[in-house]
Coordinates of C-alpha atoms in Angstrom, one line a residue:
Chain A
M30 CA -35.5 0.5 -2.2
D31 CA -37.5 1.2 0.7
H32 CA -37.8 -1.3 4.0
R33 CA -40.6 -3.1 2.1
G34 CA -38.5 -3.8 -0.6
R35 CA -39.9 -0.7 -3.2
W36 CA -38.5 1.8 -5.7
E37 CA -37.9 4.8 -3.6
K38 CA -35.2 7.0 -5.3
D39 CA -31.7 6.9 -7.3
F40 CA -29.4 9.0 -8.2
V41 CA -27.0 8.8 -11.3
R42 CA -23.6 10.2 -11.2
L43 CA -20.6 9.5 -14.1
T44 CA -17.4 10.1 -12.7
V45 CA -14.1 8.8 -14.4
S46 CA -10.2 8.1 -12.8
W47 CA -7.3 7.9 -13.7
M48 CA -5.8 4.1 -13.3
D49 CA -2.5 2.3 -15.0
P50 CA -4.8 -0.8 -16.0
H51 CA -2.0 -2.7 -15.1
T52 CA -2.1 -4.8 -19.0
T53 CA 1.3 -3.2 -20.4
Q54 CA 2.4 -4.9 -23.5
P55 CA 5.8 -4.2 -25.3
K56 CA 4.2 -2.5 -28.1
G57 CA 2.6 -0.1 -28.1
R58 CA -1.6 1.0 -29.3
S59 CA -1.6 0.9 -33.0
C60 CA -1.9 4.8 -34.3
P61 CA -5.0 4.7 -36.0
D62 CA -6.2 3.3 -32.1
C63 CA -5.6 6.7 -31.2
H64 CA -5.6 9.1 -33.7
Q65 CA -8.9 7.2 -35.8
T66 CA -10.9 6.4 -32.4
P67 CA -14.0 8.3 -30.6
R68 CA -13.9 6.4 -27.5
A69 CA -9.6 6.4 -27.3
L70 CA -10.9 10.3 -27.1
G71 CA -13.9 10.5 -25.3
L72 CA -16.3 10.9 -27.0
G73 CA -17.4 7.2 -27.1
E74 CA -18.2 4.9 -30.4
G75 CA -20.1 6.9 -33.2
S76 CA -18.7 8.2 -36.1
L77 CA -16.4 11.0 -37.2
H78 CA -16.2 12.9 -40.3
R79 CA -14.6 16.2 -41.2
G80 CA -16.4 18.9 -43.3
P81 CA -15.4 22.1 -43.8
G82 CA -16.6 23.1 -41.0
G83 CA -14.4 20.9 -39.2
W84 CA -15.0 18.1 -37.0
A85 CA -17.9 16.3 -36.5
F86 CA -19.3 13.0 -34.1
T87 CA -22.2 11.1 -34.4
P88 CA -22.7 9.4 -31.5
A89 CA -23.5 5.5 -31.7
L90 CA -25.5 5.1 -28.8
A91 CA -28.6 7.1 -28.1
A92 CA -27.4 11.1 -27.7
R93 CA -30.5 11.3 -25.2
P94 CA -31.6 8.2 -23.4
R95 CA -34.6 8.6 -21.3
L96 CA -34.1 5.5 -19.7
L97 CA -30.6 6.7 -17.8
G98 CA -31.9 9.9 -17.3
I99 CA -28.8 11.3 -18.4
D100 CA -28.2 13.8 -21.6
H101 CA -25.6 12.2 -23.2
P102 CA -24.4 8.7 -24.4
L103 CA -23.7 6.8 -21.9
D104 CA -19.4 5.9 -23.1
A105 CA -19.2 9.6 -23.8
F106 CA -17.2 11.8 -21.6
V107 CA -16.8 14.4 -23.8
D108 CA -18.6 15.9 -26.2
A109 CA -17.1 17.3 -30.0
N110 CA -17.0 20.6 -28.8
G111 CA -14.5 19.5 -26.0
T112 CA -17.7 19.9 -23.0
A113 CA -17.0 17.3 -20.5
L114 CA -19.7 15.3 -19.0
V115 CA -19.1 13.2 -16.7
H116 CA -17.0 14.1 -12.8
T117 CA -13.8 13.1 -12.7
S118 CA -11.7 11.6 -9.5
R119 CA -8.9 14.4 -9.0
P120 CA -9.3 17.9 -9.4
D121 CA -6.7 18.2 -11.8
L122 CA -8.2 15.5 -13.8
R123 CA -10.1 16.1 -17.2
P124 CA -11.3 14.9 -20.7
L125 CA -9.6 16.0 -24.0
G126 CA -10.8 19.4 -24.7
R127 CA -11.7 20.5 -28.3
D128 CA -8.3 21.5 -30.1
E129 CA -6.5 18.2 -28.1
I130 CA -9.1 16.0 -30.2
R131 CA -9.2 17.5 -33.6
R132 CA -5.5 17.6 -33.6
V133 CA -5.3 13.9 -32.3
L134 CA -7.7 13.5 -35.3
D135 CA -5.8 15.8 -37.6
V136 CA -3.1 13.5 -37.6
G137 CA -4.8 10.3 -38.4
L138 CA -6.3 12.5 -42.0
C139 CA -2.6 10.9 -43.1
L140 CA -2.1 7.6 -41.4
P141 CA -3.6 5.8 -44.8
C142 CA -0.9 6.5 -46.9
H143 CA 2.3 7.8 -44.0
R144 CA 1.8 4.7 -41.8
D145 CA 4.1 5.3 -38.2
L146 CA 6.7 7.3 -36.8
R147 CA 9.2 5.6 -39.5
D148 CA 7.5 8.1 -42.1
P149 CA 9.3 10.8 -42.9
V150 CA 6.1 13.0 -43.1
M151 CA 5.1 11.6 -39.5
R152 CA 8.5 12.4 -38.6
A153 CA 8.8 16.0 -39.5
W154 CA 5.2 16.3 -38.0
R155 CA 5.4 18.9 -35.0
P156 CA 3.0 19.2 -32.1
G157 CA -0.2 20.9 -33.0
R158 CA 1.2 22.0 -36.7
M159 CA -0.5 20.1 -39.2
P160 CA 1.9 20.0 -42.0
R161 CA 0.4 21.1 -45.3
P162 CA -1.4 18.3 -47.2
C163 CA -0.1 16.4 -49.8
R164 CA -2.3 15.8 -53.6
H165 CA -3.4 12.5 -52.3
A166 CA -4.3 13.5 -49.3
P167 CA -8.5 13.3 -49.4
A168 CA -10.3 16.7 -49.6
A169 CA -11.2 16.9 -45.5
A170 CA -7.7 17.4 -44.9
R171 CA -6.9 20.4 -47.7
P172 CA -7.3 23.8 -45.9
Chain B
M28 CA 22.7 -12.1 42.0
P29 CA 24.5 -13.3 44.9
P30 CA 26.6 -16.0 44.2
N31 CA 26.0 -18.4 46.7
R32 CA 22.7 -19.0 44.8
P33 CA 22.1 -21.2 42.4
P34 CA 20.6 -19.7 38.5
A35 CA 17.6 -19.8 38.5
L36 CA 17.4 -21.7 34.4
L37 CA 19.8 -24.0 36.6
C38 CA 16.4 -24.3 39.2
L39 CA 14.1 -24.8 36.6
A40 CA 15.9 -27.1 34.5
L41 CA 16.5 -29.5 37.2
M42 CA 13.0 -29.4 38.0
L43 CA 11.9 -30.1 34.2
A44 CA 14.1 -32.9 34.5
W45 CA 12.7 -33.7 38.1
L46 CA 9.4 -34.1 36.5
S47 CA 9.8 -35.6 33.1
T48 CA 11.0 -38.6 35.2
A49 CA 8.8 -38.4 38.0
A50 CA 5.6 -40.7 38.8
A51 CA 2.3 -41.0 36.7
A52 CA 0.7 -39.3 39.1
P53 CA 1.5 -35.6 40.3
P54 CA 2.0 -34.7 43.6
A55 CA -1.8 -33.1 44.7
G56 CA -1.7 -29.1 43.6
V57 CA 0.8 -30.1 40.7
P58 CA -1.1 -29.8 37.4
A59 CA -1.0 -32.7 35.2
L60 CA 1.5 -33.0 32.4
D61 CA 0.0 -33.8 28.8
H62 CA 2.9 -33.4 26.8
P63 CA 6.1 -33.1 29.4
P64 CA 9.4 -32.2 27.4
P65 CA 12.1 -34.2 27.4
T66 CA 14.7 -31.6 27.9
V67 CA 15.0 -28.0 28.3
T68 CA 14.7 -26.4 24.5
R69 CA 16.8 -22.7 23.9
T70 CA 17.0 -21.5 20.5
T71 CA 20.2 -20.9 19.2
A72 CA 20.5 -17.9 20.7
G73 CA 20.4 -19.3 24.4
Q74 CA 16.9 -18.4 25.3
V75 CA 14.8 -21.2 26.8
D76 CA 11.8 -22.0 24.6
L77 CA 10.1 -25.0 25.8
C78 CA 7.6 -25.2 22.8
L79 CA 10.0 -26.4 21.2
G80 CA 9.9 -29.4 22.9
C81 CA 6.8 -30.3 21.5
H82 CA 6.4 -28.5 17.8
R83 CA 8.6 -29.0 15.0
Q84 CA 6.6 -27.0 12.7
D85 CA 9.4 -24.3 11.6
P86 CA 8.9 -21.6 9.8
G87 CA 12.7 -21.6 7.8
G88 CA 14.8 -18.6 7.3
A89 CA 14.8 -16.0 9.6
H90 CA 12.4 -17.0 11.7
A91 CA 13.4 -20.3 11.7
R92 CA 12.2 -22.2 15.3
D93 CA 15.9 -22.0 15.8
V94 CA 15.9 -19.4 16.0
L95 CA 13.2 -17.3 17.7
G96 CA 11.4 -20.0 18.9
C97 CA 7.7 -20.1 19.3
A98 CA 6.6 -18.2 21.6
A99 CA 8.6 -14.9 20.7
C100 CA 5.5 -14.6 18.1
H101 CA 2.7 -16.7 19.1
L102 CA 3.4 -15.5 23.0
G103 CA 1.9 -17.9 25.5
D104 CA 4.6 -19.0 28.4
P105 CA 7.4 -20.7 26.8
L106 CA 8.7 -21.4 30.8
A107 CA 5.2 -23.8 32.1
G108 CA 6.0 -26.9 31.2
D109 CA 2.6 -27.7 31.2
K110 CA 0.2 -27.8 27.7
T111 CA -2.3 -25.6 29.3
R112 CA -0.2 -22.8 30.6
A113 CA 2.4 -22.9 27.9
H114 CA -1.0 -22.0 26.0
R115 CA -2.7 -19.6 28.1
G116 CA -2.4 -16.1 26.4
M117 CA -0.7 -17.9 22.3
V118 CA -1.9 -15.9 20.1
K119 CA -3.2 -17.9 16.1
N120 CA -1.5 -14.7 13.7
P121 CA 0.6 -13.2 15.3
G122 CA 0.4 -11.0 11.9
E123 CA -2.8 -8.9 13.0
L124 CA -1.7 -5.6 13.8
R125 CA -3.9 -5.5 17.5
L126 CA -0.7 -7.8 18.1
G127 CA 1.9 -5.8 16.4
P128 CA 3.7 -4.0 19.2
R129 CA 4.1 -7.2 21.3
T130 CA 4.6 -9.8 18.3
C131 CA 6.2 -8.5 14.6
G132 CA 6.0 -4.8 15.5
Q133 CA 8.7 -5.5 18.9
A134 CA 11.8 -3.9 20.0
G135 CA 14.1 -5.6 18.5
C136 CA 11.3 -7.0 15.2
H137 CA 10.5 -4.2 13.6
P138 CA 8.4 -1.6 15.5
N139 CA 9.1 1.1 12.2
Q140 CA 7.6 -1.6 9.6
L141 CA 4.2 -1.7 12.4
R142 CA 4.2 2.3 12.8
W143 CA 4.3 2.6 8.5
V144 CA 1.7 -0.1 8.0
E145 CA -0.5 0.9 10.8
N146 CA -1.4 4.7 9.2
S147 CA -0.6 3.5 5.8
L148 CA -3.6 3.4 3.6
M149 CA -3.4 -0.8 2.9
A150 CA -4.4 -0.9 6.8
T151 CA -6.7 2.8 6.9
N152 CA -8.8 2.6 3.7
R153 CA -8.6 6.1 3.8
G154 CA -7.8 6.2 -0.3
I155 CA -10.6 4.2 -0.7
I156 CA -13.3 6.2 1.5
D157 CA -12.4 9.5 0.4
A158 CA -12.6 8.2 -3.1
L159 CA -16.1 6.8 -2.4
R160 CA -17.1 9.8 -0.9
T161 CA -15.9 12.4 -3.7
Y162 CA -18.2 9.7 -6.3
W163 CA -20.7 9.9 -5.2
G164 CA -20.9 13.9 -3.8
E165 CA -21.2 13.3 -0.2
S166 CA -18.2 15.4 0.6
A167 CA -16.5 18.6 -0.9
G168 CA -13.9 16.5 -3.1
P169 CA -10.5 14.5 -2.6
G170 CA -8.7 14.6 0.6
A171 CA -11.5 16.8 2.2
E172 CA -11.7 14.4 4.8
D173 CA -10.0 12.3 6.5
L174 CA -12.4 8.7 7.3
T175 CA -10.7 5.6 8.1
V176 CA -11.9 2.4 8.3
H177 CA -11.1 2.5 11.9
G178 CA -12.4 5.3 12.9
L179 CA -15.9 3.9 10.7
A180 CA -16.0 1.0 12.8
R181 CA -15.6 3.2 16.6
S182 CA -18.3 5.9 15.1
G183 CA -20.1 3.6 13.3
L184 CA -20.9 7.3 10.9
T185 CA -22.3 5.9 7.6
S186 CA -23.8 7.3 4.5
P187 CA -24.8 5.7 1.0
A188 CA -21.3 5.8 0.3
L189 CA -20.1 4.5 3.7
D190 CA -22.7 1.6 3.8
Y191 CA -21.4 0.8 0.5
F192 CA -18.4 0.4 1.7
R193 CA -18.8 -1.4 4.7
K194 CA -21.1 -4.2 2.9
L195 CA -18.4 -3.6 -0.5
C196 CA -15.7 -3.4 0.7
G197 CA -15.0 -3.3 4.1
S198 CA -12.7 -6.5 4.3
C199 CA -9.9 -4.9 2.6
H200 CA -7.7 -4.3 5.6
L201 CA -4.7 -5.1 7.3
W202 CA -7.1 -4.2 10.6
M203 CA -8.9 -6.9 9.3
E204 CA -8.5 -10.0 11.0
K205 CA -8.0 -13.2 9.5
G206 CA -11.1 -15.9 9.3
S207 CA -13.6 -13.2 11.1
L208 CA -15.6 -13.3 8.3
P209 CA -17.3 -15.9 6.3
D210 CA -17.0 -18.3 3.4
F211 CA -13.9 -16.7 1.2
L212 CA -13.7 -13.2 2.9
A213 CA -12.1 -15.8 5.8
A214 CA -8.4 -15.7 3.7
K215 CA -8.7 -11.8 3.6
G216 CA -6.8 -9.5 6.8
G217 CA -4.4 -10.6 8.8
G218 CA -2.2 -7.1 9.8
C219 CA 1.3 -8.6 8.3
T220 CA 1.0 -11.6 7.7
A221 CA -1.6 -10.7 5.1
C222 CA 1.4 -9.8 2.6
H223 CA 4.3 -11.6 3.7
Q224 CA 2.1 -15.1 4.2
E225 CA 2.8 -18.2 2.3
K226 CA 2.1 -21.8 2.5
P227 CA 4.7 -24.2 3.0
E228 CA 6.7 -26.2 0.8
P229 CA 5.1 -28.4 -0.9
D230 CA 7.1 -31.5 0.6
T231 CA 7.0 -30.4 4.0
P232 CA 6.3 -33.0 6.5
R233 CA 3.2 -32.6 8.4
E234 CA 4.5 -32.1 11.2
R235 CA 7.3 -28.8 10.3
A236 CA 4.1 -27.7 7.8
H237 CA 4.2 -24.1 9.0
T238 CA 3.3 -20.9 7.2
R239 CA 6.9 -19.5 5.3
I240 CA 7.6 -16.0 6.4
T241 CA 7.8 -14.0 3.2
R242 CA 9.7 -10.3 2.4
D243 CA 8.6 -10.4 -0.8
A244 CA 5.0 -11.0 -0.9
P245 CA 3.5 -13.6 -3.6
L246 CA 1.1 -12.1 -6.6
E247 CA -1.9 -14.3 -5.1
N248 CA -1.3 -12.0 -1.2
C249 CA -1.9 -8.5 -3.7
V250 CA -4.7 -10.2 -5.4
R251 CA -6.9 -11.8 -2.9
C252 CA -7.6 -8.1 -2.3
H253 CA -6.5 -6.0 -5.7
N254 CA -9.5 -7.4 -7.4
R255 CA -11.9 -5.1 -7.5
S256 CA -12.3 -1.5 -8.4
G257 CA -9.9 -0.7 -11.2
R258 CA -9.1 -4.8 -11.5
I259 CA -5.6 -4.4 -11.7
G260 CA -4.8 -7.9 -9.1
L261 CA -7.0 -9.3 -12.7
S262 CA -5.5 -7.6 -16.0
Y263 CA -2.2 -7.6 -14.6
Q264 CA -2.9 -11.5 -15.4
G265 CA -4.2 -11.9 -18.2
L266 CA -8.3 -11.9 -16.6
M267 CA -11.0 -9.4 -17.5
E268 CA -14.1 -10.2 -15.5
S269 CA -17.0 -10.6 -17.7
E270 CA -20.6 -9.3 -17.5
G271 CA -21.6 -11.8 -15.4
Y272 CA -23.6 -14.3 -17.8
G273 CA -21.0 -17.4 -18.2
T274 CA -20.0 -16.7 -21.1
P275 CA -17.6 -17.7 -23.1
Y276 CA -19.7 -20.9 -22.5
E277 CA -18.0 -24.3 -23.0
A278 CA -19.5 -27.1 -24.4
G279 CA -22.5 -25.6 -24.6
D280 CA -23.0 -24.3 -20.3
L281 CA -22.3 -21.5 -18.4
G282 CA -18.5 -21.0 -18.5
T283 CA -15.7 -22.4 -15.9
H284 CA -13.6 -19.5 -15.4
Q285 CA -14.6 -18.0 -12.2
L286 CA -12.6 -16.0 -9.4
E287 CA -13.7 -17.3 -5.6
D288 CA -17.0 -15.4 -5.3
G289 CA -18.6 -15.9 -8.7
R290 CA -17.7 -13.8 -10.9
Y291 CA -16.3 -15.1 -14.2
V292 CA -13.4 -13.7 -16.2
R293 CA -11.8 -14.0 -19.8
S294 CA -8.8 -14.4 -21.2
M295 CA -6.8 -11.2 -22.1
P296 CA -3.3 -10.6 -22.8
D297 CA -1.2 -10.6 -19.7
D298 CA 1.2 -8.2 -18.3
V299 CA 4.8 -8.4 -19.9
H300 CA 5.9 -7.5 -17.0
H301 CA 3.8 -10.7 -15.3
R302 CA 4.5 -12.5 -18.5
K303 CA 8.2 -12.3 -17.7
G304 CA 7.5 -13.7 -14.1
L305 CA 7.5 -10.6 -11.9
A306 CA 5.5 -9.6 -9.1
C307 CA 4.2 -7.3 -7.6
V308 CA 6.5 -6.5 -5.5
D309 CA 9.2 -6.6 -8.3
C310 CA 8.0 -2.7 -9.1
H311 CA 5.9 -1.7 -5.6
T312 CA 9.0 -1.1 -3.0
Q313 CA 8.2 -1.3 1.1
R314 CA 7.8 2.9 1.1
E315 CA 4.6 2.5 -1.9
T316 CA 3.1 -0.3 0.5
M317 CA 3.7 -0.3 3.9
G318 CA 3.8 3.3 3.8
D319 CA 6.4 6.2 5.1
G320 CA 4.4 7.1 8.2
T321 CA 3.3 10.1 6.5
R322 CA -0.3 10.1 6.1
H323 CA -1.5 10.1 2.7
V324 CA -4.4 9.9 1.3
H325 CA -4.2 8.4 -2.4
F326 CA -2.0 5.9 -3.8
E327 CA -0.3 8.2 -6.3
E328 CA 1.4 10.4 -3.3
Q329 CA 3.5 8.2 -1.5
L330 CA 4.1 6.3 -5.1
E331 CA 8.0 6.2 -5.5
V332 CA 8.4 4.2 -9.1
R333 CA 6.6 4.7 -12.7
C334 CA 8.0 3.2 -15.9
V335 CA 10.9 5.1 -16.2
T336 CA 12.5 4.3 -13.1
C337 CA 13.1 1.4 -15.0
H338 CA 12.8 2.5 -18.8
A339 CA 15.3 5.4 -18.6
G340 CA 17.7 3.9 -20.5
G341 CA 21.5 4.9 -19.8
E342 CA 23.2 6.0 -17.1
A343 CA 20.0 7.1 -15.4
L344 CA 19.9 3.7 -14.1
R345 CA 23.6 3.7 -12.3
P346 CA 22.1 5.2 -8.6
L347 CA 19.7 2.4 -9.1
A348 CA 22.2 -0.3 -9.2
E349 CA 25.0 1.3 -7.0
A350 CA 22.4 1.2 -4.0
Y351 CA 21.4 -2.2 -4.6
A352 CA 24.4 -3.1 -4.5
L353 CA 25.6 -2.1 -1.2
R354 CA 22.2 -3.3 -0.1
K355 CA 23.9 -6.7 -1.1
R356 CA 27.0 -6.4 0.6
G357 CA 24.9 -5.7 4.2
L358 CA 25.6 -2.2 3.8
G359 CA 23.0 1.0 3.4
P360 CA 20.3 1.7 5.5
P361 CA 18.6 -1.9 6.5
S362 CA 15.7 -2.5 5.7
G363 CA 13.7 -1.2 8.3
V364 CA 15.3 2.4 7.8
Q365 CA 13.5 5.3 5.1
V366 CA 16.1 7.6 4.1
K367 CA 14.2 10.6 2.3
R368 CA 15.0 11.0 -1.6
A369 CA 16.7 7.7 -1.4
P370 CA 16.9 6.5 -4.5
P371 CA 14.2 3.2 -4.7
R372 CA 15.2 0.2 -3.5
L373 CA 14.4 -1.4 -6.6
D374 CA 17.1 -4.5 -7.4
V375 CA 18.2 -3.1 -10.0
V376 CA 21.8 -4.8 -11.4
A377 CA 25.1 -3.2 -13.5
K378 CA 26.7 -5.3 -16.7
G379 CA 29.3 -3.0 -17.5
T380 CA 26.4 -0.8 -19.6
A381 CA 23.5 -2.8 -19.6
F382 CA 20.4 -3.1 -16.6
F383 CA 18.9 -5.4 -15.7
L384 CA 15.9 -5.8 -12.7
E385 CA 16.5 -9.1 -10.6
G386 CA 13.1 -10.2 -9.6
R387 CA 13.1 -10.9 -6.2
R388 CA 11.0 -14.1 -5.7
D389 CA 12.6 -15.4 -9.0
R390 CA 15.7 -13.7 -9.2
K391 CA 16.7 -13.9 -13.1
L392 CA 17.6 -11.2 -14.4
H393 CA 14.9 -9.3 -16.4
P394 CA 16.8 -6.6 -18.7
L395 CA 15.6 -3.3 -18.7
D396 CA 14.7 -1.9 -21.9
P397 CA 15.4 2.2 -22.8
P398 CA 12.1 3.7 -24.4
D399 CA 11.7 4.1 -28.2
P400 CA 13.1 6.9 -29.2
A401 CA 11.1 8.2 -31.8
A402 CA 7.5 7.1 -30.5
C403 CA 8.5 7.5 -26.4
R404 CA 11.0 10.4 -26.7
G405 CA 10.4 12.4 -30.1
P406 CA 8.5 15.7 -29.2
L407 CA 5.1 14.3 -30.4
H408 CA 3.9 12.5 -27.7
R409 CA 6.1 14.5 -25.0
R410 CA 3.3 14.7 -23.0
L411 CA 2.2 10.4 -23.0
S412 CA 2.2 8.8 -19.8
C413 CA 3.6 5.2 -20.5
Q414 CA 0.2 3.7 -19.7
A415 CA -0.6 5.8 -23.1
C416 CA 0.3 3.6 -25.4
H417 CA 1.5 0.7 -24.3
S418 CA -1.7 -0.5 -21.9
T419 CA -3.4 -1.8 -25.1
W420 CA -6.4 -2.8 -22.9
V421 CA -8.3 -1.5 -19.6
P422 CA -11.8 -2.9 -17.9
Q423 CA -14.9 -0.9 -18.6
C424 CA -18.0 -0.9 -17.6
Y425 CA -20.0 2.0 -18.3
G426 CA -23.6 0.1 -17.3
C427 CA -22.5 -1.3 -14.6
H428 CA -24.5 0.5 -11.3
V429 CA -25.1 -0.6 -7.8
R430 CA -29.0 -1.0 -6.2
A431 CA -29.5 -1.2 -2.1
D432 CA -32.9 -2.8 -1.6
R433 CA -33.9 -2.2 2.6
S434 CA -36.2 -4.5 3.3
Q435 CA -33.1 -6.7 3.1
A436 CA -30.0 -7.7 5.6
M437 CA -26.7 -7.6 4.4
L438 CA -22.9 -8.4 6.6
D439 CA -21.3 -5.4 7.5
K440 CA -17.7 -5.7 7.1
V441 CA -16.7 -3.1 9.8
A442 CA -18.9 -3.5 12.7
A443 CA -18.9 -6.9 11.7
R444 CA -22.7 -7.9 12.2
E445 CA -25.9 -7.7 9.5
T446 CA -27.6 -4.3 8.8
P447 CA -30.4 -3.4 7.1
G448 CA -29.5 -2.6 3.3
R449 CA -28.6 -5.3 1.1
W450 CA -25.8 -3.7 -2.1
S451 CA -26.3 -5.6 -5.4
E452 CA -24.0 -5.3 -8.3
F453 CA -25.4 -4.8 -11.8
R454 CA -22.5 -5.4 -14.4
S455 CA -23.5 -4.0 -18.2
F456 CA -22.0 -2.8 -21.3
M457 CA -18.0 -4.0 -20.0
R458 CA -15.7 -3.4 -23.2
H459 CA -11.8 -3.6 -22.7
E460 CA -10.4 -2.0 -26.2
S461 CA -9.3 1.3 -27.4
P462 CA -8.5 2.7 -23.8
P463 CA -9.4 6.6 -23.6
L464 CA -7.5 9.1 -22.8
G465 CA -7.8 11.9 -20.8
R466 CA -5.0 15.2 -19.0
K467 CA -4.4 14.8 -15.7
G468 CA -1.7 18.1 -15.4
D469 CA -0.1 18.2 -18.0
E470 CA 0.1 14.8 -19.0
V471 CA -2.2 12.4 -21.0
V472 CA -3.1 9.1 -18.4
I473 CA -6.6 7.1 -19.2
L474 CA -9.5 7.2 -18.0
V475 CA -12.2 4.8 -17.1
P476 CA -15.8 5.0 -15.7
G477 CA -15.7 4.8 -12.3

């Protein structure tokens, strides 16, 4: 606002930082809270779907909110292709990348039956190497 | 001194004794004594401190009145027999950093600590200024500049980000003199006493009441400043700043859970360490908070305690426990000496093969649980920071924004005067659930807007 109280100019700059929230709980987050939750992966609110082409994400917020002057949903740090949408507070800090998001979400496909790390299937899982889907797996989980 | 002359102290004592029994009307040229000391008062070290004749206030502990007297901290003239001369040059708050070399940091007291603190992040605000300039695109990136609150006060340098800092952040630094700003801001600052001061015990008689000096700062001293930006001082206690509409309503009206600056808060699960009675100083060591004399730009550079420092499990904690056992016996380096690469000064106690953290304020033993072998130590989550899983909520303000209105003025906390440009903060689209994850180097960490 200028010296007469009228709008003069504005700018939008979205930055994310890293932090220790100081909200530590003895029991960690549930598996679905990371492996089935788009916000936890920096995608923002919305719907996830896995089809023949892999993972797709439909944001709940407007993809191009004209009122805000940005070309992505307000709560998105990264899009489903792993393209970062925000600035970060440190040079070595970034939102998750495409492959990282995919690997995290792949685990979520099996969580309805294999609920946590007490399950032998989950204990046998190796980073980045999804086990061969069993006959109960949803179609989306099958190659 | 020649042997046939009486000692100066004896002369002084005789003079004071004569003055104290003199007639009510003093001779011409001798100032009237409004509180003639009944006797020559001394500290336990034999130092004459006539202040003790009138003043009963007692900080207790290592700074007790009998040990130090009053003038060692509050200056003035401890040898003067009348109030006016005795109080000349006296200071109310010895902890102010500008007084440091003559008070807390004087030789024989805490000179090293003063040197560390003067250059620390809490005194310079170097990290806040650097972050703001980076976020607003005004600098080339983190650490590209070296701006301090002291430097801003001297130079008058400003920019949109610096003006924001001056108006909304500049009251939280240790060079800020306590009481120099209005309203709730008056409690901020104060140098050493910003952290190391506590209220007197509730049952202390009024005439003896004096703020206590503590090595282990209480939580409220930390939260007095650490309640904005990341809001960690609030989150730790299970408080989350709400969007400012006074919700959740109570009895059909605005809620009553407000901070002293008017912000509304709601209840959330507090940090387990808070629930167990631990304060900030139980984890955040001297080197982390007061600095180490080295110029750091951001806090993570001087961080020496991480979750695994205490929760490593097994014999990894033995060196910490051994170092603490030595300190308790008066061995090992004193608190005014920092040894490079020494284990952090955590009060870890070993009982056989079990390890505990001894609370610095409650002195209770808190068991240090090891991490879960499958979820924490297994290959699947090896890159996750502990916070990525164990912080189940974090304040996320997606729609928060600020406005600068140059038609109005606002108090510049660094210059301590009103200047054109009033900043308003607007909250919207605040969330707390499913903390978002990102990568810092090789580690998965929590990301938040702002």
